[in-house]
mmCIF file of N, CA and C in Angstrom:
data_model
loop_
_atom_site.group_PDB
_atom_site.id
_atom_site.type_symbol
_atom_site.label_atom_id
_atom_site.label_comp_id
_atom_site.label_asym_id
_atom_site.label_seq_id
_atom_site.Cartn_x
_atom_site.Cartn_y
_atom_site.Cartn_z
ATOM 1 N N MET Z 169 0.843 -1.182 0.000
ATOM 2 C CA MET Z 169 0.000 0.000 0.000
ATOM 3 C C MET Z 169 0.883 1.239 0.000
ATOM 4 N N SER Z 170 0.573 2.189 -0.843
ATOM 5 C CA SER Z 170 1.320 3.436 -0.922
ATOM 6 C C SER Z 170 0.703 4.488 -0.018
ATOM 7 N N VAL Z 171 1.528 5.427 0.365
ATOM 8 C CA VAL Z 171 1.075 6.547 1.179
ATOM 9 C C VAL Z 171 0.819 7.730 0.251
ATOM 10 N N VAL Z 172 -0.321 8.399 0.445
ATOM 11 C CA VAL Z 172 -0.695 9.549 -0.380
ATOM 12 C C VAL Z 172 -0.639 10.805 0.471
ATOM 13 N N GLY Z 173 -0.113 11.875 -0.112
ATOM 14 C CA GLY Z 173 -0.083 13.154 0.577
ATOM 15 C C GLY Z 173 -0.597 14.259 -0.323
ATOM 16 N N PHE Z 174 -1.427 15.136 0.235
ATOM 17 C CA PHE Z 174 -1.918 16.308 -0.480
ATOM 18 C C PHE Z 174 -1.272 17.536 0.139
ATOM 19 N N ASP Z 175 -0.622 18.338 -0.674
ATOM 20 C CA ASP Z 175 -0.096 19.626 -0.226
ATOM 21 C C ASP Z 175 -1.091 20.672 -0.706
ATOM 22 N N PHE Z 176 -1.971 21.099 0.197
ATOM 23 C CA PHE Z 176 -3.037 22.036 -0.144
ATOM 24 C C PHE Z 176 -2.515 23.452 -0.016
ATOM 25 N N GLY Z 177 -2.317 24.102 -1.151
ATOM 26 C CA GLY Z 177 -1.799 25.464 -1.161
ATOM 27 C C GLY Z 177 -2.870 26.475 -1.512
ATOM 28 N N ASN Z 178 -2.584 27.734 -1.292
ATOM 29 C CA ASN Z 178 -3.542 28.787 -1.590
ATOM 30 C C ASN Z 178 -3.709 28.988 -3.094
ATOM 31 N N VAL Z 179 -2.643 28.814 -3.860
ATOM 32 C CA VAL Z 179 -2.691 28.994 -5.311
ATOM 33 C C VAL Z 179 -2.756 27.645 -6.023
ATOM 34 N N ASN Z 180 -1.867 26.727 -5.668
ATOM 35 C CA ASN Z 180 -1.816 25.399 -6.276
ATOM 36 C C ASN Z 180 -1.720 24.334 -5.198
ATOM 37 N N SER Z 181 -2.123 23.134 -5.561
ATOM 38 C CA SER Z 181 -2.001 21.985 -4.673
ATOM 39 C C SER Z 181 -1.267 20.876 -5.413
ATOM 40 N N PHE Z 182 -0.651 19.990 -4.643
ATOM 41 C CA PHE Z 182 0.131 18.901 -5.210
ATOM 42 C C PHE Z 182 -0.270 17.594 -4.551
ATOM 43 N N ILE Z 183 -0.131 16.505 -5.306
ATOM 44 C CA ILE Z 183 -0.409 15.166 -4.800
ATOM 45 C C ILE Z 183 0.886 14.378 -4.908
ATOM 46 N N ALA Z 184 1.286 13.756 -3.814
ATOM 47 C CA ALA Z 184 2.516 12.968 -3.826
ATOM 48 C C ALA Z 184 2.238 11.567 -3.292
ATOM 49 N N VAL Z 185 2.979 10.606 -3.839
ATOM 50 C CA VAL Z 185 2.860 9.214 -3.428
ATOM 51 C C VAL Z 185 4.251 8.713 -3.067
ATOM 52 N N ALA Z 186 4.348 8.030 -1.928
ATOM 53 C CA ALA Z 186 5.617 7.418 -1.528
ATOM 54 C C ALA Z 186 5.737 6.074 -2.235
ATOM 55 N N ARG Z 187 6.834 5.905 -2.955
ATOM 56 C CA ARG Z 187 7.054 4.663 -3.704
ATOM 57 C C ARG Z 187 8.521 4.269 -3.671
ATOM 58 N N GLN Z 188 8.793 3.051 -3.324
ATOM 59 C CA GLN Z 188 10.118 2.448 -3.405
ATOM 60 C C GLN Z 188 11.234 3.393 -2.980
ATOM 61 N N GLY Z 189 11.112 3.927 -1.800
ATOM 62 C CA GLY Z 189 12.155 4.770 -1.240
ATOM 63 C C GLY Z 189 12.172 6.200 -1.736
ATOM 64 N N GLY Z 190 11.187 6.596 -2.508
ATOM 65 C CA GLY Z 190 11.146 7.963 -3.019
ATOM 66 C C GLY Z 190 9.742 8.528 -3.004
ATOM 67 N N ILE Z 191 9.650 9.777 -3.367
ATOM 68 C CA ILE Z 191 8.367 10.466 -3.441
ATOM 69 C C ILE Z 191 8.118 10.847 -4.898
ATOM 70 N N GLU Z 192 6.927 10.575 -5.385
ATOM 71 C CA GLU Z 192 6.569 10.925 -6.755
ATOM 72 C C GLU Z 192 5.356 11.850 -6.734
ATOM 73 N N THR Z 193 5.449 12.963 -7.439
ATOM 74 C CA THR Z 193 4.327 13.889 -7.563
ATOM 75 C C THR Z 193 3.465 13.442 -8.735
ATOM 76 N N ILE Z 194 2.176 13.292 -8.488
ATOM 77 C CA ILE Z 194 1.241 12.787 -9.492
ATOM 78 C C ILE Z 194 0.745 13.935 -10.372
ATOM 79 N N ALA Z 195 0.669 13.668 -11.666
ATOM 80 C CA ALA Z 195 0.123 14.651 -12.608
ATOM 81 C C ALA Z 195 -1.404 14.591 -12.579
ATOM 82 N N ASN Z 196 -2.029 15.737 -12.799
ATOM 83 C CA ASN Z 196 -3.496 15.783 -12.809
ATOM 84 C C ASN Z 196 -4.032 15.396 -14.188
ATOM 85 N N ASP Z 197 -5.320 15.596 -14.404
ATOM 86 C CA ASP Z 197 -5.951 15.213 -15.662
ATOM 87 C C ASP Z 197 -5.547 16.101 -16.841
ATOM 88 N N TYR Z 198 -4.739 17.117 -16.595
ATOM 89 C CA TYR Z 198 -4.176 17.958 -17.655
ATOM 90 C C TYR Z 198 -2.669 17.719 -17.791
ATOM 91 N N SER Z 199 -2.186 16.648 -17.182
ATOM 92 C CA SER Z 199 -0.769 16.264 -17.196
ATOM 93 C C SER Z 199 0.132 17.294 -16.531
ATOM 94 N N LEU Z 200 -0.412 18.033 -15.583
ATOM 95 C CA LEU Z 200 0.359 19.008 -14.815
ATOM 96 C C LEU Z 200 0.548 18.494 -13.396
ATOM 97 N N ARG Z 201 1.678 18.779 -12.808
ATOM 98 C CA ARG Z 201 1.930 18.344 -11.428
ATOM 99 C C ARG Z 201 1.270 19.284 -10.420
ATOM 100 N N ALA Z 202 1.062 20.528 -10.795
ATOM 101 C CA ALA Z 202 0.393 21.501 -9.919
ATOM 102 C C ALA Z 202 -1.069 21.612 -10.340
ATOM 103 N N THR Z 203 -1.958 21.430 -9.371
ATOM 104 C CA THR Z 203 -3.394 21.578 -9.619
ATOM 105 C C THR Z 203 -3.860 22.875 -8.971
ATOM 106 N N PRO Z 204 -4.399 23.816 -9.740
ATOM 107 C CA PRO Z 204 -4.851 25.074 -9.140
ATOM 108 C C PRO Z 204 -5.886 24.833 -8.035
ATOM 109 N N SER Z 205 -5.714 25.501 -6.913
ATOM 110 C CA SER Z 205 -6.668 25.420 -5.803
ATOM 111 C C SER Z 205 -7.813 26.373 -6.124
ATOM 112 N N CYS Z 206 -8.734 25.880 -6.908
ATOM 113 C CA CYS Z 206 -9.779 26.718 -7.484
ATOM 114 C C CYS Z 206 -11.032 25.874 -7.695
ATOM 115 N N VAL Z 207 -12.195 26.447 -7.361
ATOM 116 C CA VAL Z 207 -13.483 25.780 -7.570
ATOM 117 C C VAL Z 207 -14.410 26.771 -8.266
ATOM 118 N N ALA Z 208 -15.045 26.335 -9.364
ATOM 119 C CA ALA Z 208 -15.960 27.195 -10.115
ATOM 120 C C ALA Z 208 -17.329 26.533 -10.212
ATOM 121 N N PHE Z 209 -18.358 27.361 -10.164
ATOM 122 C CA PHE Z 209 -19.739 26.888 -10.241
ATOM 123 C C PHE Z 209 -20.393 27.485 -11.479
ATOM 124 N N THR Z 210 -21.206 26.674 -12.170
ATOM 125 C CA THR Z 210 -21.897 27.128 -13.373
ATOM 126 C C THR Z 210 -23.352 26.673 -13.333
ATOM 127 N N THR Z 211 -24.062 26.967 -14.406
ATOM 128 C CA THR Z 211 -25.451 26.521 -14.513
ATOM 129 C C THR Z 211 -25.544 25.023 -14.763
ATOM 130 N N ARG Z 212 -24.423 24.408 -15.150
ATOM 131 C CA ARG Z 212 -24.418 22.981 -15.455
ATOM 132 C C ARG Z 212 -23.663 22.129 -14.447
ATOM 133 N N GLY Z 213 -23.032 22.734 -13.474
ATOM 134 C CA GLY Z 213 -22.291 21.947 -12.496
ATOM 135 C C GLY Z 213 -21.149 22.735 -11.899
ATOM 136 N N ARG Z 214 -20.169 22.011 -11.416
ATOM 137 C CA ARG Z 214 -18.994 22.653 -10.830
ATOM 138 C C ARG Z 214 -17.748 22.034 -11.435
ATOM 139 N N SER Z 215 -16.688 22.792 -11.418
ATOM 140 C CA SER Z 215 -15.399 22.291 -11.884
ATOM 141 C C SER Z 215 -14.341 22.715 -10.885
ATOM 142 N N MET Z 216 -13.246 21.979 -10.889
ATOM 143 C CA MET Z 216 -12.170 22.243 -9.946
ATOM 144 C C MET Z 216 -10.829 22.165 -10.650
ATOM 145 N N GLY Z 217 -9.826 22.734 -10.027
ATOM 146 C CA GLY Z 217 -8.484 22.650 -10.570
ATOM 147 C C GLY Z 217 -8.309 23.478 -11.831
ATOM 148 N N VAL Z 218 -7.677 22.874 -12.835
ATOM 149 C CA VAL Z 218 -7.364 23.576 -14.083
ATOM 150 C C VAL Z 218 -8.639 24.055 -14.776
ATOM 151 N N ALA Z 219 -9.652 23.209 -14.836
ATOM 152 C CA ALA Z 219 -10.909 23.580 -15.501
ATOM 153 C C ALA Z 219 -11.549 24.792 -14.829
ATOM 154 N N ALA Z 220 -11.478 24.860 -13.516
ATOM 155 C CA ALA Z 220 -12.033 26.010 -12.788
ATOM 156 C C ALA Z 220 -11.194 27.259 -13.031
ATOM 157 N N ARG Z 221 -9.881 27.114 -13.016
ATOM 158 C CA ARG Z 221 -8.996 28.264 -13.238
ATOM 159 C C ARG Z 221 -9.218 28.862 -14.628
ATOM 160 N N GLN Z 222 -9.524 28.014 -15.602
ATOM 161 C CA GLN Z 222 -9.774 28.500 -16.959
ATOM 162 C C GLN Z 222 -11.032 29.363 -17.038
ATOM 163 N N GLN Z 223 -11.918 29.237 -16.056
ATOM 164 C CA GLN Z 223 -13.154 30.030 -16.036
ATOM 165 C C GLN Z 223 -12.992 31.356 -15.305
ATOM 166 N N LEU Z 224 -11.846 31.588 -14.736
ATOM 167 C CA LEU Z 224 -11.657 32.768 -13.897
ATOM 168 C C LEU Z 224 -11.995 34.070 -14.625
ATOM 169 N N ASN Z 225 -11.640 34.186 -15.879
ATOM 170 C CA ASN Z 225 -11.913 35.427 -16.623
ATOM 171 C C ASN Z 225 -13.356 35.545 -17.093
ATOM 172 N N THR Z 226 -13.993 34.432 -17.384
ATOM 173 C CA THR Z 226 -15.350 34.472 -17.940
ATOM 174 C C THR Z 226 -16.439 34.229 -16.901
ATOM 175 N N ASN Z 227 -16.079 33.705 -15.742
ATOM 176 C CA ASN Z 227 -17.059 33.341 -14.718
ATOM 177 C C ASN Z 227 -16.543 33.755 -13.341
ATOM 178 N N ILE Z 228 -15.973 34.934 -13.255
ATOM 179 C CA ILE Z 228 -15.251 35.353 -12.056
ATOM 180 C C ILE Z 228 -16.113 35.373 -10.796
ATOM 181 N N LYS Z 229 -17.354 35.792 -10.889
ATOM 182 C CA LYS Z 229 -18.214 35.904 -9.701
ATOM 183 C C LYS Z 229 -18.620 34.546 -9.132
ATOM 184 N N ASN Z 230 -18.439 33.486 -9.910
ATOM 185 C CA ASN Z 230 -18.804 32.142 -9.463
ATOM 186 C C ASN Z 230 -17.589 31.235 -9.331
ATOM 187 N N THR Z 231 -16.412 31.836 -9.300
ATOM 188 C CA THR Z 231 -15.169 31.090 -9.161
ATOM 189 C C THR Z 231 -14.524 31.464 -7.832
ATOM 190 N N ILE Z 232 -14.174 30.448 -7.065
ATOM 191 C CA ILE Z 232 -13.621 30.685 -5.733
ATOM 192 C C ILE Z 232 -12.139 30.327 -5.733
ATOM 193 N N ILE Z 233 -11.312 31.316 -5.425
ATOM 194 C CA ILE Z 233 -9.869 31.132 -5.288
ATOM 195 C C ILE Z 233 -9.443 31.754 -3.962
ATOM 196 N N ASN Z 234 -8.212 31.502 -3.572
ATOM 197 C CA ASN Z 234 -7.634 32.105 -2.358
ATOM 198 C C ASN Z 234 -8.464 31.821 -1.107
ATOM 199 N N PHE Z 235 -9.047 30.648 -1.033
ATOM 200 C CA PHE Z 235 -9.935 30.337 0.087
ATOM 201 C C PHE Z 235 -9.234 29.662 1.258
ATOM 202 N N LYS Z 236 -7.990 29.267 1.089
ATOM 203 C CA LYS Z 236 -7.290 28.559 2.165
ATOM 204 C C LYS Z 236 -7.169 29.406 3.425
ATOM 205 N N HIS Z 237 -6.909 30.682 3.271
ATOM 206 C CA HIS Z 237 -6.702 31.553 4.431
ATOM 207 C C HIS Z 237 -7.988 31.829 5.204
ATOM 208 N N LEU Z 238 -9.116 31.412 4.672
ATOM 209 C CA LEU Z 238 -10.395 31.623 5.352
ATOM 210 C C LEU Z 238 -10.769 30.467 6.279
ATOM 211 N N LEU Z 239 -10.050 29.360 6.172
ATOM 212 C CA LEU Z 239 -10.387 28.174 6.972
ATOM 213 C C LEU Z 239 -10.345 28.469 8.466
ATOM 214 N N GLY Z 240 -11.424 28.121 9.150
ATOM 215 C CA GLY Z 240 -11.479 28.262 10.599
ATOM 216 C C GLY Z 240 -11.593 29.688 11.099
ATOM 217 N N ARG Z 241 -11.771 30.625 10.210
ATOM 218 C CA ARG Z 241 -11.836 32.032 10.613
ATOM 219 C C ARG Z 241 -13.278 32.520 10.661
ATOM 220 N N LYS Z 242 -13.461 33.626 11.341
ATOM 221 C CA LYS Z 242 -14.752 34.300 11.407
ATOM 222 C C LYS Z 242 -14.762 35.448 10.400
ATOM 223 N N PHE Z 243 -15.947 35.871 10.033
ATOM 224 C CA PHE Z 243 -16.099 36.950 9.057
ATOM 225 C C PHE Z 243 -15.435 38.237 9.529
ATOM 226 N N SER Z 244 -15.556 38.535 10.819
ATOM 227 C CA SER Z 244 -15.015 39.790 11.355
ATOM 228 C C SER Z 244 -13.512 39.735 11.642
ATOM 229 N N ASP Z 245 -12.904 38.577 11.474
ATOM 230 C CA ASP Z 245 -11.466 38.408 11.713
ATOM 231 C C ASP Z 245 -10.675 39.341 10.791
ATOM 232 N N GLN Z 246 -9.599 39.925 11.309
ATOM 233 C CA GLN Z 246 -8.763 40.830 10.508
ATOM 234 C C GLN Z 246 -8.158 40.133 9.297
ATOM 235 N N VAL Z 247 -7.771 38.867 9.462
ATOM 236 C CA VAL Z 247 -7.187 38.119 8.339
ATOM 237 C C VAL Z 247 -8.235 37.929 7.241
ATOM 238 N N THR Z 248 -9.458 37.617 7.641
ATOM 239 C CA THR Z 248 -10.544 37.465 6.664
ATOM 240 C C THR Z 248 -10.733 38.751 5.877
ATOM 241 N N GLN Z 249 -10.771 39.860 6.559
ATOM 242 C CA GLN Z 249 -10.980 41.142 5.884
ATOM 243 C C GLN Z 249 -9.800 41.497 4.981
ATOM 244 N N LYS Z 250 -8.600 41.102 5.393
ATOM 245 C CA LYS Z 250 -7.408 41.346 4.574
ATOM 246 C C LYS Z 250 -7.491 40.579 3.249
ATOM 247 N N TYR Z 251 -7.932 39.322 3.310
ATOM 248 C CA TYR Z 251 -7.982 38.482 2.114
ATOM 249 C C TYR Z 251 -9.268 38.646 1.321
ATOM 250 N N ARG Z 252 -10.222 39.361 1.845
ATOM 251 C CA ARG Z 252 -11.514 39.535 1.184
ATOM 252 C C ARG Z 252 -11.360 40.105 -0.224
ATOM 253 N N LYS Z 253 -10.432 41.020 -0.397
ATOM 254 C CA LYS Z 253 -10.242 41.641 -1.716
ATOM 255 C C LYS Z 253 -9.652 40.681 -2.750
ATOM 256 N N PHE Z 254 -9.149 39.535 -2.299
ATOM 257 C CA PHE Z 254 -8.571 38.547 -3.213
ATOM 258 C C PHE Z 254 -9.550 37.424 -3.556
ATOM 259 N N ILE Z 255 -10.768 37.515 -3.054
ATOM 260 C CA ILE Z 255 -11.802 36.517 -3.318
ATOM 261 C C ILE Z 255 -12.781 37.142 -4.318
ATOM 262 N N PRO Z 256 -12.838 36.656 -5.554
ATOM 263 C CA PRO Z 256 -13.679 37.315 -6.556
ATOM 264 C C PRO Z 256 -15.185 37.147 -6.353
ATOM 265 N N CYS Z 257 -15.609 36.074 -5.699
ATOM 266 C CA CYS Z 257 -17.046 35.904 -5.473
ATOM 267 C C CYS Z 257 -17.472 36.732 -4.255
ATOM 268 N N GLU Z 258 -18.765 36.887 -4.086
ATOM 269 C CA GLU Z 258 -19.271 37.685 -2.971
ATOM 270 C C GLU Z 258 -19.093 36.937 -1.653
ATOM 271 N N MET Z 259 -18.513 37.611 -0.676
ATOM 272 C CA MET Z 259 -18.333 37.031 0.658
ATOM 273 C C MET Z 259 -19.350 37.681 1.589
ATOM 274 N N ILE Z 260 -20.092 36.835 2.321
ATOM 275 C CA ILE Z 260 -21.119 37.363 3.215
ATOM 276 C C ILE Z 260 -20.915 36.843 4.633
ATOM 277 N N GLN Z 261 -21.518 37.550 5.567
ATOM 278 C CA GLN Z 261 -21.461 37.164 6.972
ATOM 279 C C GLN Z 261 -22.656 36.265 7.277
ATOM 280 N N LEU Z 262 -22.371 35.081 7.795
ATOM 281 C CA LEU Z 262 -23.401 34.122 8.178
ATOM 282 C C LEU Z 262 -23.665 34.228 9.677
ATOM 283 N N PRO Z 263 -24.718 33.578 10.177
ATOM 284 C CA PRO Z 263 -24.935 33.558 11.629
ATOM 285 C C PRO Z 263 -23.687 33.051 12.356
ATOM 286 N N ASN Z 264 -23.509 33.475 13.562
ATOM 287 C CA ASN Z 264 -22.328 33.135 14.374
ATOM 288 C C ASN Z 264 -21.041 33.694 13.790
ATOM 289 N N ASP Z 265 -21.150 34.712 12.936
ATOM 290 C CA ASP Z 265 -19.988 35.375 12.339
ATOM 291 C C ASP Z 265 -19.188 34.451 11.421
ATOM 292 N N ASP Z 266 -19.824 33.395 10.900
ATOM 293 C CA ASP Z 266 -19.158 32.503 9.959
ATOM 294 C C ASP Z 266 -19.069 33.168 8.589
ATOM 295 N N ILE Z 267 -18.212 32.618 7.732
ATOM 296 C CA ILE Z 267 -17.988 33.153 6.391
ATOM 297 C C ILE Z 267 -18.840 32.384 5.390
ATOM 298 N N GLY Z 268 -19.486 33.106 4.494
ATOM 299 C CA GLY Z 268 -20.229 32.495 3.400
ATOM 300 C C GLY Z 268 -19.712 33.011 2.072
ATOM 301 N N LEU Z 269 -19.592 32.122 1.103
ATOM 302 C CA LEU Z 269 -19.150 32.481 -0.243
ATOM 303 C C LEU Z 269 -20.333 32.260 -1.180
ATOM 304 N N LYS Z 270 -20.866 33.350 -1.729
ATOM 305 C CA LYS Z 270 -22.107 33.302 -2.511
ATOM 306 C C LYS Z 270 -21.796 33.167 -3.996
ATOM 307 N N VAL Z 271 -22.424 32.161 -4.633
ATOM 308 C CA VAL Z 271 -22.247 31.906 -6.064
ATOM 309 C C VAL Z 271 -23.586 31.506 -6.682
ATOM 310 N N GLN Z 272 -23.639 31.508 -8.001
ATOM 311 C CA GLN Z 272 -24.774 30.957 -8.740
ATOM 312 C C GLN Z 272 -24.397 29.533 -9.144
ATOM 313 N N TYR Z 273 -25.220 28.562 -8.757
ATOM 314 C CA TYR Z 273 -24.938 27.150 -9.011
ATOM 315 C C TYR Z 273 -26.238 26.502 -9.469
ATOM 316 N N PHE Z 274 -26.262 25.964 -10.674
ATOM 317 C CA PHE Z 274 -27.482 25.417 -11.276
ATOM 318 C C PHE Z 274 -28.603 26.457 -11.271
ATOM 319 N N ASN Z 275 -28.265 27.682 -11.642
ATOM 320 C CA ASN Z 275 -29.218 28.801 -11.717
ATOM 321 C C ASN Z 275 -29.867 29.152 -10.384
ATOM 322 N N GLU Z 276 -29.251 28.774 -9.299
ATOM 323 C CA GLU Z 276 -29.730 29.138 -7.967
ATOM 324 C C GLU Z 276 -28.611 29.822 -7.205
ATOM 325 N N GLU Z 277 -28.990 30.799 -6.386
ATOM 326 C CA GLU Z 277 -28.001 31.421 -5.516
ATOM 327 C C GLU Z 277 -27.702 30.457 -4.376
ATOM 328 N N ARG Z 278 -26.424 30.144 -4.210
ATOM 329 C CA ARG Z 278 -26.010 29.212 -3.159
ATOM 330 C C ARG Z 278 -24.900 29.857 -2.342
ATOM 331 N N VAL Z 279 -24.833 29.480 -1.082
ATOM 332 C CA VAL Z 279 -23.787 29.977 -0.192
ATOM 333 C C VAL Z 279 -23.045 28.773 0.370
ATOM 334 N N PHE Z 280 -21.731 28.791 0.232
ATOM 335 C CA PHE Z 280 -20.881 27.725 0.744
ATOM 336 C C PHE Z 280 -19.907 28.304 1.754
ATOM 337 N N THR Z 281 -19.571 27.525 2.760
ATOM 338 C CA THR Z 281 -18.530 27.930 3.700
ATOM 339 C C THR Z 281 -17.177 27.568 3.089
ATOM 340 N N PRO Z 282 -16.101 28.196 3.544
ATOM 341 C CA PRO Z 282 -14.775 27.812 3.042
ATOM 342 C C PRO Z 282 -14.489 26.325 3.268
ATOM 343 N N GLU Z 283 -14.972 25.786 4.383
ATOM 344 C CA GLU Z 283 -14.741 24.372 4.679
ATOM 345 C C GLU Z 283 -15.441 23.474 3.657
ATOM 346 N N GLN Z 284 -16.622 23.862 3.206
ATOM 347 C CA GLN Z 284 -17.317 23.094 2.173
ATOM 348 C C GLN Z 284 -16.570 23.161 0.844
ATOM 349 N N VAL Z 285 -16.019 24.317 0.529
ATOM 350 C CA VAL Z 285 -15.253 24.472 -0.709
ATOM 351 C C VAL Z 285 -13.997 23.601 -0.653
ATOM 352 N N VAL Z 286 -13.323 23.592 0.486
ATOM 353 C CA VAL Z 286 -12.128 22.760 0.643
ATOM 354 C C VAL Z 286 -12.488 21.285 0.522
ATOM 355 N N ALA Z 287 -13.583 20.868 1.141
ATOM 356 C CA ALA Z 287 -14.005 19.466 1.055
ATOM 357 C C ALA Z 287 -14.243 19.061 -0.397
ATOM 358 N N THR Z 288 -14.890 19.930 -1.151
ATOM 359 C CA THR Z 288 -15.127 19.681 -2.573
ATOM 360 C C THR Z 288 -13.807 19.540 -3.319
ATOM 361 N N PHE Z 289 -12.879 20.422 -3.022
ATOM 362 C CA PHE Z 289 -11.586 20.401 -3.705
ATOM 363 C C PHE Z 289 -10.771 19.161 -3.328
ATOM 364 N N LEU Z 290 -10.807 18.758 -2.063
ATOM 365 C CA LEU Z 290 -10.073 17.558 -1.643
ATOM 366 C C LEU Z 290 -10.621 16.307 -2.324
ATOM 367 N N VAL Z 291 -11.916 16.264 -2.571
ATOM 368 C CA VAL Z 291 -12.493 15.146 -3.323
ATOM 369 C C VAL Z 291 -11.900 15.113 -4.731
ATOM 370 N N LYS Z 292 -11.684 16.282 -5.331
ATOM 371 C CA LYS Z 292 -11.056 16.349 -6.654
ATOM 372 C C LYS Z 292 -9.637 15.781 -6.603
ATOM 373 N N LEU Z 293 -8.870 16.147 -5.579
ATOM 374 C CA LEU Z 293 -7.514 15.607 -5.446
ATOM 375 C C LEU Z 293 -7.551 14.090 -5.278
ATOM 376 N N LYS Z 294 -8.511 13.601 -4.527
ATOM 377 C CA LYS Z 294 -8.682 12.152 -4.349
ATOM 378 C C LYS Z 294 -9.000 11.496 -5.690
ATOM 379 N N ASP Z 295 -9.896 12.099 -6.462
ATOM 380 C CA ASP Z 295 -10.244 11.556 -7.779
ATOM 381 C C ASP Z 295 -9.036 11.526 -8.711
ATOM 382 N N ILE Z 296 -8.236 12.576 -8.691
ATOM 383 C CA ILE Z 296 -7.021 12.604 -9.513
ATOM 384 C C ILE Z 296 -6.116 11.442 -9.123
ATOM 385 N N THR Z 297 -5.961 11.226 -7.830
ATOM 386 C CA THR Z 297 -5.110 10.142 -7.338
ATOM 387 C C THR Z 297 -5.633 8.789 -7.799
ATOM 388 N N GLU Z 298 -6.925 8.569 -7.638
ATOM 389 C CA GLU Z 298 -7.508 7.271 -7.991
ATOM 390 C C GLU Z 298 -7.537 7.034 -9.497
ATOM 391 N N ASN Z 299 -7.572 8.093 -10.288
ATOM 392 C CA ASN Z 299 -7.593 7.947 -11.746
ATOM 393 C C ASN Z 299 -6.210 8.006 -12.377
ATOM 394 N N SER Z 300 -5.191 8.154 -11.553
ATOM 395 C CA SER Z 300 -3.824 8.210 -12.086
ATOM 396 C C SER Z 300 -3.361 6.806 -12.455
ATOM 397 N N SER Z 301 -2.232 6.738 -13.073
ATOM 398 C CA SER Z 301 -1.681 5.445 -13.490
ATOM 399 C C SER Z 301 -0.858 4.788 -12.387
ATOM 400 N N HIS Z 302 -1.056 5.208 -11.156
ATOM 401 C CA HIS Z 302 -0.247 4.698 -10.058
ATOM 402 C C HIS Z 302 -0.909 3.555 -9.300
ATOM 403 N N GLY Z 303 -2.026 3.066 -9.782
ATOM 404 C CA GLY Z 303 -2.671 1.908 -9.185
ATOM 405 C C GLY Z 303 -3.359 2.159 -7.855
ATOM 406 N N MET Z 304 -3.631 3.387 -7.515
ATOM 407 C CA MET Z 304 -4.285 3.710 -6.243
ATOM 408 C C MET Z 304 -5.771 3.878 -6.509
ATOM 409 N N ARG Z 305 -6.484 2.791 -6.531
ATOM 410 C CA ARG Z 305 -7.889 2.812 -6.939
ATOM 411 C C ARG Z 305 -8.858 3.182 -5.828
ATOM 412 N N ASN Z 306 -8.460 3.046 -4.585
ATOM 413 C CA ASN Z 306 -9.385 3.333 -3.492
ATOM 414 C C ASN Z 306 -8.631 4.029 -2.365
ATOM 415 N N VAL Z 307 -8.486 5.326 -2.475
ATOM 416 C CA VAL Z 307 -7.776 6.095 -1.453
ATOM 417 C C VAL Z 307 -8.698 6.276 -0.258
ATOM 418 N N THR Z 308 -8.281 5.735 0.874
ATOM 419 C CA THR Z 308 -9.080 5.874 2.100
ATOM 420 C C THR Z 308 -8.360 6.698 3.154
ATOM 421 N N ASP Z 309 -7.047 6.784 3.066
ATOM 422 C CA ASP Z 309 -6.258 7.542 4.035
ATOM 423 C C ASP Z 309 -5.238 8.393 3.291
ATOM 424 N N CYS Z 310 -4.984 9.566 3.837
ATOM 425 C CA CYS Z 310 -3.961 10.419 3.249
ATOM 426 C C CYS Z 310 -3.477 11.412 4.297
ATOM 427 N N VAL Z 311 -2.381 12.051 3.984
ATOM 428 C CA VAL Z 311 -1.840 13.120 4.813
ATOM 429 C C VAL Z 311 -2.103 14.422 4.068
ATOM 430 N N VAL Z 312 -2.628 15.423 4.770
ATOM 431 C CA VAL Z 312 -2.903 16.714 4.148
ATOM 432 C C VAL Z 312 -2.039 17.771 4.817
ATOM 433 N N SER Z 313 -1.246 18.463 4.019
ATOM 434 C CA SER Z 313 -0.413 19.558 4.504
ATOM 435 C C SER Z 313 -1.098 20.871 4.147
ATOM 436 N N VAL Z 314 -1.331 21.705 5.171
ATOM 437 C CA VAL Z 314 -1.951 23.016 4.955
ATOM 438 C C VAL Z 314 -1.097 24.037 5.689
ATOM 439 N N SER Z 315 -0.026 24.468 5.049
ATOM 440 C CA SER Z 315 0.865 25.418 5.714
ATOM 441 C C SER Z 315 0.364 26.841 5.507
ATOM 442 N N PHE Z 316 0.558 27.668 6.526
ATOM 443 C CA PHE Z 316 0.124 29.068 6.443
ATOM 444 C C PHE Z 316 1.328 29.976 6.472
#
């Protein structure tokens, strides 16, 4: 059994597998080793990684980037307010001072927390791992690095 690690970055994320005394970085579905940490919502669904980053210019209000720094923070937090200008979608204050990211998804206004966006993105990294040529068909455990 191989060990899988996700390096979750604010701009890009990486997937690594420990193999035969070394570490190998897995390429995504676009044959790139770096997967953009980006989630986009449309009238037909959602996309993540490279596909989401490609929508940044045409679907900016429904594309979420730079969301790592919002994890575990409150809306009124100084760090949240500092990074607010780097989040292209609308950021709103939820009950209990939580952060909400408002987008149009399947022609409906939806609000997601940063934690929900990260969960969606981590599923994408898992899918990339399981669909790679490295024989990891059922990833159940992994190490996630989230450095600040």
